[in-house]
Amino acid sequence: MASSHSPESNTGAGLSIPWGSIGALLANLYITIMILALAIPLVIIVAVSVTAGDFLEFPPQGFSLQYYSEILQSANWLSAIQLSVTVAIGSSILATTLGGALAFGLNRYEIRYSKSIWGLAVLPILVPPVIIAVGLMSFFLVIGIWGSPLAIILAHGIVFAPFPFIMISSGLDEIDSSVEEAARILGASRSQTIRTITVPLIASNVVIGLLFVFIISLNEYLIALFVSGPGTETVPILIFSMLRYGYDPTIAAISVIYMVVTIGVILIIDFKLDGQLW
């Protein structure tokens, strides 16, 4: 009896492509490239920041912490660090307050055109930053606060409010409404229900949203540049100002400090998402 398998089917079976293995290989290759692309510049910056030489150069000439010491002794750097931290704290509180209030209102009350409002709420992260920066600069000039730290806090607080808004909205969506209804049935007022039931349940989302804004504000340059004035310099603004006149290892040192702070906050957010904190 002749075989029921044709030569074509045998050939096709023999040439089957292991797509799963190829996909895994490409995924691992992509991850490796991304890790190297991120790690190599960071290693170079750290190495350059501890050079004993007078210029940004790699490999570094000797080992010294002199540029970290210069930052701690420089009035300009200390002023910029103080302003950056103040702006980051103020804008993160403002953004979380605005985003949280809007998220709660849209989630817990029947509001007309709520979907349109939701779209407008996330618009600041979709519009090109330079357009927002020019608009805010013009507005702050009119009301007379352009160039002040308050202008940067307001700008960052408004522009970055979508981040806590999205996080808190997500947290509110996950709350079982029956829990709040049970508290109301047992005699709790609306404010008591919010304070004792709702807020504790979304505390993780609030903290994550606040930390996101803090770290973004700490590193933001463009908007801060447009709304700040002479003598009002955050760390990113001061870094770019110094780069106009050359490459100072002090820039690498402050970059390492910023990198450590950023990684620390990211780890806190990561632990919080994994439920290991609070």
XYZ file of N, CA and C in Angstrom:
834
model
N 0.865 -1.201 0.000
C 0.000 0.000 0.000
C 0.892 1.237 0.000
N 0.553 2.170 -0.817
C 1.352 3.387 -0.913
C 1.171 4.227 0.336
N 2.242 4.928 0.688
C 2.164 5.798 1.872
C 1.197 6.931 1.616
N 0.461 7.307 2.682
C -0.521 8.396 2.561
C 0.116 9.761 2.690
N 1.428 9.812 3.063
C 2.104 11.101 3.243
C 2.794 11.490 1.952
N 2.514 12.647 1.466
C 3.131 13.136 0.240
C 4.505 13.699 0.530
N 5.384 13.791 -0.453
C 6.711 14.378 -0.258
C 6.635 15.819 0.218
N 5.608 16.555 -0.261
C 5.489 17.958 0.127
C 5.243 18.103 1.612
N 4.375 17.173 2.157
C 4.075 17.291 3.586
C 5.295 16.960 4.424
N 6.126 15.973 3.987
C 7.338 15.646 4.730
C 8.318 16.812 4.722
N 8.423 17.447 3.540
C 9.328 18.586 3.433
C 8.887 19.725 4.332
N 7.562 19.993 4.343
C 7.048 21.081 5.175
C 7.286 20.820 6.641
N 7.102 19.527 7.048
C 7.298 19.201 8.457
C 8.760 19.347 8.849
N 9.651 18.998 7.923
C 11.063 19.075 8.248
C 11.572 20.497 8.339
N 10.892 21.440 7.722
C 11.338 22.833 7.717
C 10.535 23.708 8.675
N 9.868 23.117 9.656
C 9.086 23.913 10.606
C 10.007 24.845 11.385
N 9.579 26.079 11.547
C 10.397 27.108 12.193
C 10.014 27.219 13.671
N 10.985 27.135 14.582
C 10.692 27.250 16.023
C 10.458 28.707 16.429
N 9.275 29.218 16.102
C 8.994 30.630 16.357
C 9.101 30.984 17.841
N 8.722 30.042 18.713
C 8.801 30.324 20.146
C 10.223 30.585 20.599
N 11.160 29.774 20.129
C 12.565 29.940 20.509
C 13.139 31.234 19.943
N 12.766 31.539 18.691
C 13.250 32.778 18.069
C 12.710 33.993 18.817
N 11.429 33.938 19.190
C 10.833 35.044 19.937
C 11.512 35.250 21.279
N 11.805 34.155 21.982
C 12.486 34.256 23.276
C 13.890 34.822 23.108
N 14.580 34.401 22.039
C 15.927 34.896 21.770
C 15.916 36.395 21.491
N 14.969 36.844 20.664
C 14.869 38.270 20.344
C 14.512 39.086 21.580
N 13.628 38.542 22.420
C 13.247 39.246 23.647
C 14.447 39.404 24.572
N 15.220 38.341 24.739
C 16.414 38.410 25.585
C 17.451 39.363 25.006
N 17.584 39.366 23.674
C 18.521 40.270 23.018
C 18.110 41.720 23.237
N 16.817 41.991 23.110
C 16.304 43.352 23.312
C 16.557 43.814 24.744
N 16.266 42.945 25.710
C 16.472 43.298 27.114
C 17.950 43.569 27.391
N 18.818 42.746 26.823
C 20.257 42.931 27.017
C 20.728 44.263 26.449
N 20.267 44.599 25.249
C 20.647 45.869 24.622
C 20.154 47.045 25.456
N 18.923 46.970 25.956
C 18.369 48.049 26.764
C 19.149 48.227 28.061
N 19.499 47.118 28.707
C 20.267 47.197 29.951
C 21.629 47.832 29.704
N 22.292 47.413 28.624
C 23.598 47.986 28.299
C 23.481 49.463 27.946
N 22.441 49.826 27.192
C 22.249 51.223 26.790
C 22.027 52.122 27.998
N 21.405 51.585 29.039
C 21.168 52.365 30.254
C 22.354 52.309 31.209
N 22.972 51.138 31.314
C 24.016 50.945 32.320
C 25.340 51.600 31.938
N 25.727 51.495 30.668
C 27.033 52.016 30.253
C 27.158 53.520 30.506
N 26.187 54.364 30.089
C 26.306 55.797 30.397
C 26.351 56.080 31.898
N 25.588 55.317 32.691
C 25.580 55.531 34.138
C 26.941 55.205 34.740
N 27.545 54.122 34.290
C 28.872 53.747 34.786
C 29.893 54.821 34.431
N 29.806 55.348 33.219
C 30.740 56.395 32.786
C 30.555 57.653 33.624
N 29.309 58.047 33.881
C 29.046 59.248 34.675
C 29.595 59.097 36.085
N 29.367 57.933 36.695
C 29.877 57.691 38.049
C 31.401 57.754 38.057
N 32.033 57.148 37.062
C 33.496 57.148 36.998
C 34.043 58.558 36.810
N 33.422 59.315 35.929
C 33.886 60.682 35.660
C 33.703 61.575 36.882
N 32.655 61.327 37.669
C 32.365 62.186 38.823
C 33.415 62.077 39.921
N 34.191 61.000 39.921
C 35.209 60.825 40.968
C 36.620 60.984 40.401
N 36.736 61.643 39.262
C 38.049 61.862 38.671
C 38.840 62.882 39.481
N 40.144 62.748 39.430
C 41.014 63.721 40.083
C 41.459 64.799 39.105
N 41.055 64.671 37.842
C 41.422 65.651 36.832
C 40.538 66.882 36.871
N 40.812 67.807 35.955
C 40.078 69.068 35.910
C 39.006 69.092 34.837
N 38.890 68.020 34.055
C 37.941 68.012 32.953
C 37.143 66.712 32.968
N 36.007 66.748 32.263
C 35.220 65.533 32.075
C 35.952 64.639 31.087
N 36.465 63.530 31.574
C 37.190 62.624 30.697
C 37.056 61.192 31.207
N 37.062 60.263 30.257
C 36.961 58.847 30.598
C 38.007 58.075 29.810
N 38.790 57.222 30.465
C 38.737 56.891 31.901
C 39.247 58.040 32.770
N 38.804 58.101 34.036
C 39.176 59.216 34.912
C 40.647 59.163 35.314
N 41.190 60.326 35.651
C 42.568 60.410 36.124
C 42.565 60.342 37.652
N 42.826 59.173 38.188
C 42.861 59.028 39.635
C 41.466 58.992 40.247
N 41.429 59.032 41.569
C 40.164 58.979 42.309
C 40.111 60.134 43.293
N 38.992 60.852 43.280
C 38.818 61.977 44.196
C 37.333 62.304 44.331
N 36.946 62.735 45.528
C 35.570 63.177 45.778
C 35.489 64.701 45.834
N 36.474 65.362 45.219
C 36.547 66.812 45.332
C 35.333 67.516 44.726
N 34.767 66.945 43.674
C 33.650 67.624 43.012
C 32.352 67.475 43.800
N 32.225 66.403 44.561
C 31.092 66.288 45.481
C 31.239 67.314 46.602
N 32.480 67.499 47.050
C 32.750 68.497 48.084
C 32.461 69.904 47.573
N 32.809 70.157 46.311
C 32.542 71.476 45.730
C 31.044 71.776 45.680
N 30.241 70.764 45.392
C 28.789 70.957 45.361
C 28.280 71.375 46.731
N 28.779 70.713 47.776
C 28.328 71.006 49.137
C 28.825 72.358 49.630
N 29.860 72.895 48.982
C 30.411 74.181 49.392
C 30.003 75.323 48.468
N 29.279 74.999 47.405
C 28.886 76.014 46.423
C 27.513 76.585 46.754
N 27.448 77.891 46.886
C 26.163 78.540 47.177
C 25.186 78.354 46.020
N 25.698 78.384 44.785
C 24.826 78.224 43.618
C 24.181 76.840 43.583
N 24.998 75.806 43.805
C 24.460 74.446 43.771
C 23.501 74.200 44.932
N 23.858 74.650 46.119
C 22.986 74.440 47.282
C 21.663 75.168 47.106
N 21.720 76.370 46.529
C 20.490 77.118 46.271
C 19.624 76.401 45.242
N 20.271 75.878 44.191
C 19.523 75.162 43.151
C 18.909 73.877 43.699
N 19.669 73.160 44.533
C 19.141 71.932 45.135
C 17.955 72.242 46.038
N 18.097 73.281 46.851
C 17.003 73.667 47.747
C 15.753 74.042 46.963
N 15.937 74.810 45.892
C 14.794 75.213 45.076
C 14.162 74.003 44.391
N 14.981 73.109 43.856
C 14.450 71.928 43.167
C 13.630 71.058 44.110
N 14.146 70.841 45.320
C 13.421 70.020 46.297
C 12.133 70.712 46.724
N 12.205 72.028 46.946
C 11.007 72.783 47.335
C 9.944 72.716 46.251
N 10.363 72.917 45.010
C 9.426 72.854 43.884
C 8.842 71.452 43.750
N 9.688 70.431 43.879
C 9.215 69.052 43.738
C 8.194 68.705 44.816
N 8.457 69.121 46.049
C 7.517 68.844 47.140
C 6.213 69.601 46.930
N 6.329 70.908 46.638
C 5.126 71.721 46.445
C 4.288 71.263 45.272
N 4.936 70.979 44.147
C 4.186 70.579 42.951
C 3.581 69.188 43.106
N 4.266 68.288 43.807
C 3.709 66.944 44.001
C 2.474 66.988 44.892
N 2.508 67.833 45.918
C 1.327 67.982 46.784
C 0.178 68.615 46.009
N 0.490 69.665 45.233
C -0.546 70.342 44.452
C -1.136 69.408 43.404
N -0.284 68.713 42.670
C -0.761 67.812 41.615
C -1.599 66.679 42.191
N -1.171 66.130 43.321
C -1.923 65.039 43.942
C -3.268 65.527 44.459
N -3.290 66.745 44.995
C -4.553 67.317 45.473
C -5.524 67.548 44.316
N -5.024 68.165 43.247
C -5.878 68.430 42.086
C -6.328 67.130 41.426
N -5.374 66.245 41.174
C -5.704 64.978 40.519
C -6.615 64.113 41.363
N -6.375 64.088 42.673
C -7.208 63.282 43.558
C -8.627 63.804 43.652
N -8.765 65.125 43.763
C -10.102 65.715 43.856
C -10.905 65.448 42.585
N -10.260 65.615 41.429
C -10.956 65.383 40.167
C -11.294 63.902 39.996
N -10.368 63.029 40.359
C -10.616 61.589 40.247
C -11.788 61.173 41.127
N -11.828 61.691 42.343
C -12.918 61.345 43.254
C -14.248 61.881 42.740
N -14.234 63.108 42.236
C -15.472 63.686 41.727
C -16.035 62.919 40.548
N -15.171 62.546 39.608
C -15.633 61.819 38.427
C -16.049 60.390 38.761
N -15.423 59.805 39.780
C -15.688 58.409 40.114
C -16.885 58.233 41.031
N -17.137 59.198 41.886
C -18.163 59.017 42.909
C -19.433 59.833 42.670
N -19.434 60.696 41.676
C -20.612 61.526 41.418
C -20.999 61.422 39.946
N -22.282 61.580 39.703
C -22.788 61.589 38.330
C -22.575 62.981 37.745
N -21.631 63.091 36.838
C -21.282 64.378 36.246
C -21.473 64.297 34.736
N -22.146 65.292 34.187
C -22.350 65.323 32.743
C -21.007 65.488 32.034
N -20.915 64.839 30.903
C -19.707 64.901 30.070
C -18.469 64.425 30.848
N -18.644 63.434 31.702
C -17.521 62.954 32.517
C -16.390 62.394 31.648
N -16.737 61.737 30.535
C -15.700 61.193 29.657
C -14.885 62.306 29.002
N -15.572 63.375 28.631
C -14.861 64.511 28.035
C -13.947 65.168 29.064
N -14.443 65.273 30.294
C -13.630 65.855 31.362
C -12.414 64.975 31.629
N -12.622 63.658 31.591
C -11.509 62.729 31.803
C -10.442 62.933 30.727
N -10.885 63.102 29.490
C -9.937 63.337 28.407
C -9.177 64.637 28.579
N -9.876 65.688 29.020
C -9.214 66.971 29.256
C -8.222 66.878 30.409
N -8.538 66.031 31.390
C -7.673 65.911 32.566
C -6.301 65.345 32.219
N -6.246 64.469 31.233
C -4.959 63.865 30.853
C -4.306 64.602 29.687
N -4.934 65.664 29.216
C -4.416 66.405 28.066
C -3.018 66.978 28.292
N -2.691 67.484 29.496
C -1.354 68.068 29.688
C -0.191 67.132 29.383
N -0.388 65.819 29.506
C 0.726 64.908 29.212
C 0.754 64.507 27.741
N -0.231 64.973 26.971
C -0.282 64.677 25.540
C 0.166 65.858 24.693
N -0.011 67.069 25.216
C 0.377 68.277 24.482
C 1.896 68.455 24.579
N 2.570 68.853 23.496
C 4.017 69.093 23.550
C 4.379 70.069 24.661
N 5.375 69.746 25.485
C 5.727 70.592 26.633
C 6.044 72.033 26.271
N 6.652 72.260 25.095
C 7.024 73.629 24.738
C 5.785 74.498 24.557
N 4.695 73.932 24.051
C 3.454 74.694 23.889
C 2.890 75.074 25.254
N 2.880 74.112 26.171
C 2.402 74.392 27.525
C 3.292 75.431 28.194
N 4.604 75.301 28.012
C 5.546 76.217 28.652
C 5.332 77.652 28.189
N 5.157 77.838 26.886
C 4.929 79.190 26.356
C 3.614 79.758 26.876
N 2.574 78.931 26.907
C 1.286 79.387 27.405
C 1.338 79.778 28.868
N 1.986 78.968 29.690
C 2.094 79.280 31.118
C 2.952 80.515 31.348
N 4.015 80.664 30.573
C 4.861 81.843 30.708
C 4.056 83.111 30.437
N 3.264 83.099 29.379
C 2.445 84.267 29.043
C 1.432 84.559 30.142
N 0.807 83.508 30.666
C -0.198 83.682 31.718
C 0.430 84.220 33.001
N 1.579 83.677 33.377
C 2.233 84.118 34.609
C 2.764 85.540 34.486
N 3.150 85.939 33.272
C 3.562 87.329 33.062
C 2.394 88.281 33.294
N 1.215 87.874 32.852
C 0.024 88.717 33.006
C -0.346 88.881 34.476
N -0.297 87.785 35.239
C -0.726 87.864 36.642
C 0.414 88.255 37.576
N 1.626 88.396 37.040
C 2.723 88.959 37.813
C 3.519 88.007 38.681
N 3.483 86.709 38.405
C 4.279 85.782 39.221
C 5.378 85.107 38.406
N 5.543 85.518 37.144
C 6.581 84.904 36.318
C 7.946 85.118 36.966
N 8.781 84.093 36.918
C 10.131 84.203 37.455
C 10.265 83.822 38.910
N 9.161 83.519 39.572
C 9.201 83.171 40.993
C 9.131 81.656 41.176
N 9.583 81.151 42.330
C 9.431 79.712 42.604
C 7.976 79.262 42.561
N 7.065 80.156 42.956
C 5.642 79.819 42.921
C 5.193 79.481 41.507
N 5.739 80.186 40.524
C 5.366 79.927 39.131
C 5.757 78.507 38.720
N 6.939 78.060 39.141
C 7.374 76.703 38.787
C 6.506 75.670 39.494
N 6.190 75.920 40.765
C 5.349 74.984 41.519
C 3.976 74.856 40.872
N 3.380 75.991 40.516
C 2.061 75.961 39.879
C 2.128 75.263 38.522
N 3.164 75.574 37.755
C 3.301 74.967 36.425
C 3.428 73.451 36.521
N 4.333 72.993 37.362
C 4.514 71.545 37.514
C 3.288 70.887 38.135
N 2.677 71.562 39.097
C 1.498 70.986 39.739
C 0.346 70.790 38.774
N 0.171 71.742 37.864
C -0.918 71.655 36.886
C -0.588 70.644 35.786
N 0.622 70.731 35.262
C 0.999 69.884 34.124
C 1.105 68.411 34.516
N 1.561 68.140 35.732
C 1.780 66.750 36.148
C 0.623 66.166 36.950
N -0.460 66.920 37.116
C -1.633 66.408 37.833
C -2.237 65.151 37.196
N -2.126 64.950 35.875
C -2.682 63.717 35.291
C -2.120 62.424 35.876
N -0.881 62.446 36.349
C -0.290 61.208 36.872
C -0.998 60.728 38.137
N -1.129 61.560 39.178
C -1.914 61.094 40.330
C -3.384 60.915 39.998
N -3.905 61.696 39.047
C -5.303 61.534 38.639
C -5.544 60.126 38.106
N -4.656 59.654 37.246
C -4.795 58.312 36.674
C -4.625 57.247 37.751
N -3.621 57.422 38.618
C -3.368 56.431 39.666
C -4.534 56.346 40.641
N -5.039 57.489 41.075
C -6.127 57.496 42.056
C -7.426 57.017 41.419
N -7.657 57.372 40.163
C -8.843 56.868 39.457
C -8.814 55.349 39.397
N -7.632 54.797 39.126
C -7.488 53.345 39.085
C -7.792 52.723 40.442
N -7.313 53.363 41.505
C -7.577 52.849 42.842
C -9.045 52.900 43.209
N -9.716 53.979 42.840
C -11.147 54.110 43.138
C -11.968 53.083 42.367
N -11.551 52.787 41.146
C -12.276 51.793 40.341
C -12.209 50.399 40.960
N -11.147 50.131 41.710
C -10.963 48.802 42.290
C -11.704 48.612 43.613
N -12.219 49.702 44.190
C -12.922 49.603 45.469
C -14.322 49.042 45.251
N -14.675 48.055 46.018
C -16.021 47.483 45.973
C -16.986 48.478 46.614
N -17.930 48.970 45.839
C -18.866 49.979 46.346
C -19.664 49.489 47.544
N -19.818 48.175 47.681
C -20.590 47.641 48.805
C -19.912 47.924 50.139
N -18.578 48.076 50.132
C -17.858 48.383 51.369
C -18.254 49.761 51.875
N -18.284 50.740 50.968
C -18.688 52.087 51.363
C -20.169 52.131 51.723
N -20.983 51.400 50.993
C -22.416 51.368 51.296
C -22.673 50.768 52.673
N -21.896 49.752 53.045
C -22.052 49.140 54.364
C -21.732 50.139 55.467
N -20.693 50.943 55.253
C -20.340 51.958 56.247
C -21.444 52.996 56.390
N -22.048 53.372 55.271
C -23.142 54.346 55.319
C -24.360 53.762 56.034
N -24.647 52.478 55.788
C -25.789 51.826 56.436
C -25.589 51.766 57.945
N -24.329 51.589 58.364
C -24.029 51.504 59.796
C -23.983 52.865 60.474
N -24.280 53.921 59.725
C -24.409 55.243 60.324
C -23.282 56.210 60.057
N -22.289 55.822 59.283
C -21.184 56.733 58.985
C -21.629 57.789 57.987
N -21.197 59.014 58.206
C -21.502 60.083 57.257
C -20.625 59.925 56.023
N -20.910 60.723 54.989
C -20.104 60.630 53.766
C -18.643 60.974 54.052
N -18.416 62.037 54.838
C -17.037 62.425 55.143
C -16.330 61.353 55.968
N -17.048 60.725 56.909
C -16.451 59.653 57.702
C -16.121 58.441 56.831
N -17.008 58.138 55.899
C -16.766 57.010 54.992
C -15.525 57.252 54.145
N -15.404 58.468 53.640
C -14.235 58.808 52.820
C -12.960 58.716 53.649
N -13.023 59.264 54.870
C -11.827 59.329 55.712
C -11.391 57.961 56.235
N -12.342 57.135 56.621
C -12.014 55.860 57.272
C -12.018 54.653 56.329
N -12.705 54.760 55.207
C -12.804 53.622 54.285
C -12.082 53.890 52.971
N -12.508 54.948 52.279
C -12.005 55.191 50.921
C -10.528 55.556 50.896
N -10.154 56.552 51.694
C -8.762 57.025 51.666
C -7.762 55.924 52.026
N -7.978 55.139 53.089
C -7.022 54.053 53.366
C -6.903 53.041 52.229
N -8.005 52.796 51.517
C -7.975 51.813 50.437
C -7.205 52.307 49.209
N -7.151 53.625 49.025
C -6.433 54.171 47.864
C -5.118 54.825 48.274
N -4.686 54.605 49.516
C -3.459 55.246 50.002
C -2.256 54.895 49.130
N -2.175 53.647 48.697
C -1.055 53.235 47.845
C -1.038 54.022 46.544
N -2.189 54.181 45.933
C -2.279 54.924 44.672
C -1.909 56.387 44.866
N -2.330 56.960 45.990
C -2.010 58.358 46.283
C -0.504 58.538 46.429
N 0.128 57.650 47.186
C 1.573 57.750 47.415
C 2.349 57.574 46.115
N 1.956 56.604 45.311
C 2.649 56.365 44.040
C 2.501 57.570 43.116
N 1.292 58.116 43.012
C 1.077 59.297 42.185
C 1.899 60.472 42.656
N 1.961 60.673 43.980
C 2.739 61.778 44.539
C 4.223 61.604 44.242
N 4.744 60.393 44.401
C 6.165 60.145 44.142
C 6.512 60.295 42.666
N 5.596 59.895 41.792
C 5.814 60.093 40.358
C 6.012 61.576 40.049
N 5.126 62.403 40.571
C 5.225 63.842 40.314
C 6.504 64.405 40.924
N 6.852 63.938 42.112
C 8.063 64.430 42.784
C 9.295 64.200 41.913
N 9.451 62.983 41.406
C 10.656 62.661 40.648
C 10.644 63.333 39.276
N 9.479 63.465 38.655
C 9.399 64.136 37.353
C 9.704 65.618 37.513
N 9.130 66.240 38.542
C 9.375 67.659 38.791
C 10.842 67.912 39.102
N 11.448 67.004 39.844
C 12.846 67.162 40.233
C 13.764 67.194 39.011
N 13.385 66.493 37.952
C 14.235 66.379 36.764
C 13.769 67.231 35.584
N 12.629 67.893 35.709
C 12.061 68.625 34.567
C 12.847 69.908 34.292
N 13.063 70.187 33.016
C 13.875 71.341 32.613
C 13.117 72.379 31.802
N 12.410 71.947 30.753
C 11.864 72.877 29.769
C 10.838 73.833 30.368
N 9.829 73.304 31.037
C 8.781 74.159 31.600
C 9.364 75.081 32.662
N 10.248 74.530 33.512
C 10.874 75.344 34.552
C 11.684 76.486 33.943
N 12.340 76.225 32.817
C 13.140 77.254 32.154
C 12.266 78.406 31.679
N 11.103 78.099 31.118
C 10.231 79.131 30.566
C 9.568 79.980 31.648
N 9.238 79.395 32.784
C 8.480 80.149 33.796
C 9.366 80.703 34.901
N 10.658 80.349 34.896
C 11.573 80.885 35.906
C 12.257 82.130 35.368
N 12.806 82.912 36.273
C 13.482 84.134 35.868
C 14.923 84.134 36.327
N 15.623 85.246 36.134
C 17.012 85.354 36.590
C 17.108 85.111 38.098
N 18.051 84.283 38.484
C 18.223 83.991 39.903
C 17.334 82.886 40.417
N 16.435 82.394 39.573
C 15.561 81.283 39.965
C 15.958 80.075 39.132
N 16.913 79.326 39.641
C 17.466 78.205 38.885
C 17.301 76.898 39.652
N 16.633 75.951 39.021
C 16.600 74.596 39.560
C 17.883 73.880 39.137
N 18.100 72.693 39.651
C 19.321 71.956 39.303
C 19.422 71.681 37.800
N 18.359 71.188 37.130
C 18.476 70.983 35.677
C 18.810 72.264 34.919
N 18.224 73.387 35.318
C 18.516 74.659 34.643
C 19.973 75.036 34.850
N 20.479 74.877 36.071
C 21.871 75.220 36.355
C 22.824 74.308 35.592
N 22.476 73.041 35.464
C 23.323 72.104 34.708
C 23.448 72.550 33.258
N 22.325 72.862 32.623
C 22.368 73.284 31.224
C 23.065 74.630 31.074
N 22.942 75.497 32.061
C 23.638 76.784 32.006
C 25.149 76.580 32.051
N 25.598 75.657 32.890
C 27.033 75.403 33.001
C 27.587 74.725 31.752
N 26.759 73.915 31.099
C 27.226 73.220 29.896
C 27.550 74.188 28.763
N 27.002 75.388 28.816
C 27.306 76.378 27.778
C 28.766 76.809 27.823
N 29.382 76.697 28.990
C 30.743 77.206 29.170
C 31.781 76.091 29.286
N 31.374 74.849 29.098
C 32.333 73.756 29.151
C 31.797 72.579 29.942
N 32.631 71.555 30.019
C 32.242 70.316 30.692
C 33.000 70.202 32.008
N 32.291 70.481 33.089
C 32.871 70.459 34.425
C 32.505 69.136 35.102
N 33.468 68.442 35.726
C 33.138 67.199 36.442
C 32.092 67.386 37.536
N 31.901 68.633 37.976
C 30.854 68.887 38.968
C 29.489 68.490 38.421
N 29.307 68.662 37.116
C 28.043 68.282 36.479
C 27.825 66.779 36.603
N 28.901 66.012 36.432
C 28.789 64.564 36.585
C 28.455 64.196 38.025
N 29.043 64.906 38.982
C 28.795 64.614 40.396
C 27.338 64.879 40.772
N 26.801 66.020 40.350
C 25.401 66.319 40.673
C 24.474 65.365 39.934
N 24.891 64.922 38.753
C 24.083 63.950 38.008
C 24.007 62.621 38.755
N 25.119 62.223 39.371
C 25.127 60.983 40.155
C 24.208 61.113 41.366
N 24.259 62.262 42.029
C 23.373 62.491 43.177
C 21.914 62.399 42.746
N 21.602 63.035 41.638
C 20.234 62.984 41.109
C 19.852 61.554 40.732
N 20.804 60.832 40.156
C 20.542 59.456 39.750
C 20.222 58.589 40.969
N 20.967 58.773 42.050
C 20.732 57.992 43.268
C 19.351 58.291 43.837
N 18.993 59.583 43.872
C 17.669 59.965 44.381
C 16.571 59.366 43.505
N 16.747 59.466 42.194
C 15.745 58.935 41.265
C 15.572 57.430 41.427
N 16.692 56.705 41.488
C 16.616 55.252 41.657
C 15.965 54.898 42.987
N 16.283 55.672 44.034
C 15.678 55.427 45.336
C 14.170 55.560 45.306
N 13.679 56.625 44.666
C 12.229 56.829 44.572
C 11.589 55.741 43.719
N 12.257 55.359 42.623
C 11.720 54.296 41.763
C 11.618 52.981 42.534
N 12.612 52.687 43.369
C 12.565 51.466 44.177
C 11.418 51.511 45.178
N 11.192 52.690 45.755
C 10.063 52.834 46.677
C 8.753 52.556 45.953
N 8.613 53.124 44.754
C 7.400 52.890 43.964
C 7.264 51.411 43.622
N 8.383 50.786 43.256
C 8.349 49.369 42.892
C 7.950 48.504 44.089
N 8.543 48.781 45.255
C 8.178 48.036 46.459
C 6.722 48.268 46.819
N 6.264 49.507 46.602
C 4.876 49.828 46.929
C 3.930 49.063 46.015
N 4.277 48.973 44.739
C 3.439 48.224 43.803
C 3.409 46.745 44.153
N 4.511 46.242 44.718
C 4.568 44.834 45.105
C 3.945 44.582 46.473
N 3.488 45.657 47.126
C 2.845 45.506 48.422
C 3.808 45.263 49.566
N 5.080 45.667 49.412
C 6.064 45.415 50.450
C 6.191 46.577 51.426
N 5.538 47.703 51.151
C 5.577 48.844 52.056
C 4.162 49.253 52.408
N 4.024 49.813 53.614
C 2.731 50.282 54.101
C 1.700 49.169 54.092
